[in-house]
């Protein structure tokens, strides 16, 4: 994940916690054909990002995804493509509450696997973090129920039946109820057992059922703004930008031991404002760790270095299956050694890099080339280095599949 | 504007309407240094997009922007850079109501210019449309006050003083109060004249003041989801994606009368799914209209055609100052006439296009090149055409300034 570089202190949960993800919505509000949880960005459907958010939490045991019957196959394919573990798919009911109830019952089927706490979350809120899930799980265990709240963003007003302002609510006294919510298995099971057909049909708020049918007053916990729900098409763009940003914070520069490359890396570090660079001669030994964690590689080589060095990086990334969840960017910066254009190089290399890039793209690795002409003119050289920084930073931020295999000129 | 291609029936308003745009917020919620109304995307601050939304409405007379004293210069620069007319800048007060009141008073200074209706809007809601402003203005004139509402996105709950669930509101009975709102000048003026210091200090809802101090029950009108408020950093990405999409719906293909270019254009039309192409031999006579309305140009030329043809398009665009509000994309597609690579062309042209592109970029025109190798092999040719379509469509959607001047290979 884009966030897996953060290493918060390990949170310890000594009781079983599982998750129900209702994902049966039709998404008519996005203005898109596909329900929003199945809309993709960076090559992966939204729901897979949400599943990943739970899967990476060590103390979460099972994730039950509840989907409409006609989406079962699509969901199974998604799980297989992105190698999700922990996940079981069950068919949804005709309303949100019926779907959640199906998920809860599925978690309880085998008594010995029944969780102490069930977390309910929306498939379209992919940015939930472990520390907040921890707060919800602990409060739910202690008090029976807990839910995320957020401050109201707009004034809430009551309207007359004719569509006029009746009165406005005092904003400070109210909160928006969001997801995730947590319940002990007993509370959520009993709430659904006791509630009416009308609750199943028209109800929206699980916390309300816990209060009404189990007498459990949920603990309300203020969540971060990242809990927001992907509702409109614009929210998909927002979600994509958050993931892209998380993938663009750093890059690993491989110099091949070349003195010129090391000094270029130094210049790049000065010129590139927003990407943190780690500079290494190669990815051997201790430096192999970058293969496991870095999303961006800048491979600098001299004009006579064969493309096979870059190919080796691609092979290593493929062997790790590093680009399973997010595209990995590899930028080959080719230093040409004279002020003149090396005609033979310019003509021969583009075809080779195009070819290599098409093969890497299949494995979700995006290869681009930048040709950098060395110059003894200091001003000219500075200009070129700053262009390499601009181009590399744009390639890393945009991750455009259409531009792979290009040899760009700095 | 990206939306100016829509030509809705002219809406007729026979009374003076002016606008107050409070833009004094500090934007601490975005997590950005700059208040969000001054954050830029595609080279222009958010507030300029909002001003433009009002400026293009023929029946709106004046726009008073209320900004913090320390932002007055920045705001004046913005108005000058993007040649906004209709706009006056006044200093804000210490609270939102004091700022709006300053704006209302500024509109009323000269009795003969006093508007019948004042529309109040947020600087951070750039996507307001003329038809909705029309509804608000008409209802405000008739009833004294009118405001935009939206359905609640989350359940609203009341909390106990200890942070537990007290009860949840019945969602159907309540609405979120949004912007724009409209008032007759008399109602909003009297409301501010009569309200208390405490209202000025702690109040948030203008509709509430109109009710309390003028007995005016505002008409509530359901607005579109595009009225949403740019609040977080992710919302800036969402806003940028909406503008980019509106700029990417069509392109004008200039063939230079070349038969090969016309057949390429036909192939491109089949291969490019999401951009509508208009194919013309040149931009003369009636076709000059594209210079005034199109945001994307694809200029196809043979390998022997000089770059001066593209230069002429750039000059014409500059003369129109077409890229004042949004970057214009020009893609030069260079057809090479043989299967072999034309070495002399490949080496000479990149420098020339780089140079041309740097000059155009200063005027907000983004020039890119695509080299297309003609082939007698049908499969190969088809592959190349489909790559041109992919690359062109990515360049048009992404509008990346870092990649201008590149000659990409299809
Ligand atoms: Mg983690
Ligand atoms: Mg219009």
PDB file of N, CA, C and O and ligand atoms in Angstrom, chain B residues 3-4 6-8 53 56-57 129-130, ligand 2:
ATOM      1  N   UNK B   3     -16.995  25.308 -19.776  1.00  0.00           N
ATOM      2  CA  UNK B   3     -18.414  25.024 -19.918  1.00  0.00           C
ATOM      3  C   UNK B   3     -19.075  25.921 -20.967  1.00  0.00           C
ATOM      4  O   UNK B   3     -20.246  25.783 -21.247  1.00  0.00           O
ATOM      5  N   UNK B   4     -18.312  26.885 -21.527  1.00  0.00           N
ATOM      6  CA  UNK B   4     -18.954  27.904 -22.344  1.00  0.00           C
ATOM      7  C   UNK B   4     -19.470  27.350 -23.664  1.00  0.00           C
ATOM      8  O   UNK B   4     -20.118  28.058 -24.408  1.00  0.00           O
ATOM      9  N   UNK B   6     -21.696  24.979 -23.876  1.00  0.00           N
ATOM     10  CA  UNK B   6     -23.132  24.767 -23.689  1.00  0.00           C
ATOM     11  C   UNK B   6     -23.821  26.094 -23.982  1.00  0.00           C
ATOM     12  O   UNK B   6     -23.416  27.129 -23.462  1.00  0.00           O
ATOM     13  N   UNK B   7     -24.857  26.065 -24.759  1.00  0.00           N
ATOM     14  CA  UNK B   7     -25.603  27.296 -24.984  1.00  0.00           C
ATOM     15  C   UNK B   7     -27.043  27.123 -24.558  1.00  0.00           C
ATOM     16  O   UNK B   7     -27.913  26.825 -25.375  1.00  0.00           O
ATOM     17  N   UNK B   8     -27.316  27.283 -23.265  1.00  0.00           N
ATOM     18  CA  UNK B   8     -28.692  27.148 -22.790  1.00  0.00           C
ATOM     19  C   UNK B   8     -29.496  28.337 -23.290  1.00  0.00           C
ATOM     20  O   UNK B   8     -28.917  29.359 -23.646  1.00  0.00           O
ATOM     21  N   UNK B  53     -17.346  32.085 -13.000  1.00  0.00           N
ATOM     22  CA  UNK B  53     -18.695  31.490 -13.035  1.00  0.00           C
ATOM     23  C   UNK B  53     -19.777  32.567 -12.987  1.00  0.00           C
ATOM     24  O   UNK B  53     -20.848  32.413 -13.580  1.00  0.00           O
ATOM     25  N   UNK B  56     -19.486  35.294 -16.390  1.00  0.00           N
ATOM     26  CA  UNK B  56     -20.035  34.899 -17.686  1.00  0.00           C
ATOM     27  C   UNK B  56     -21.555  34.981 -17.725  1.00  0.00           C
ATOM     28  O   UNK B  56     -22.156  34.758 -18.778  1.00  0.00           O
ATOM     29  N   UNK B  57     -22.182  35.282 -16.588  1.00  0.00           N
ATOM     30  CA  UNK B  57     -23.639  35.420 -16.563  1.00  0.00           C
ATOM     31  C   UNK B  57     -23.982  36.866 -16.910  1.00  0.00           C
ATOM     32  O   UNK B  57     -23.645  37.783 -16.168  1.00  0.00           O
ATOM     33  N   UNK B 129     -23.882  27.155 -11.555  1.00  0.00           N
ATOM     34  CA  UNK B 129     -24.311  27.355 -12.952  1.00  0.00           C
ATOM     35  C   UNK B 129     -25.375  28.456 -13.059  1.00  0.00           C
ATOM     36  O   UNK B 129     -26.142  28.687 -12.126  1.00  0.00           O
ATOM     37  N   UNK B 130     -25.446  29.041 -14.252  1.00  0.00           N
ATOM     38  CA  UNK B 130     -26.365  30.152 -14.480  1.00  0.00           C
ATOM     39  C   UNK B 130     -27.817  29.781 -14.171  1.00  0.00           C
ATOM     40  O   UNK B 130     -28.552  30.572 -13.562  1.00  0.00           O
TER      41      UNK B 130
HETATM   42 MG1  LIG C   2     -23.185  30.087 -19.509  1.00  0.00          MG
END
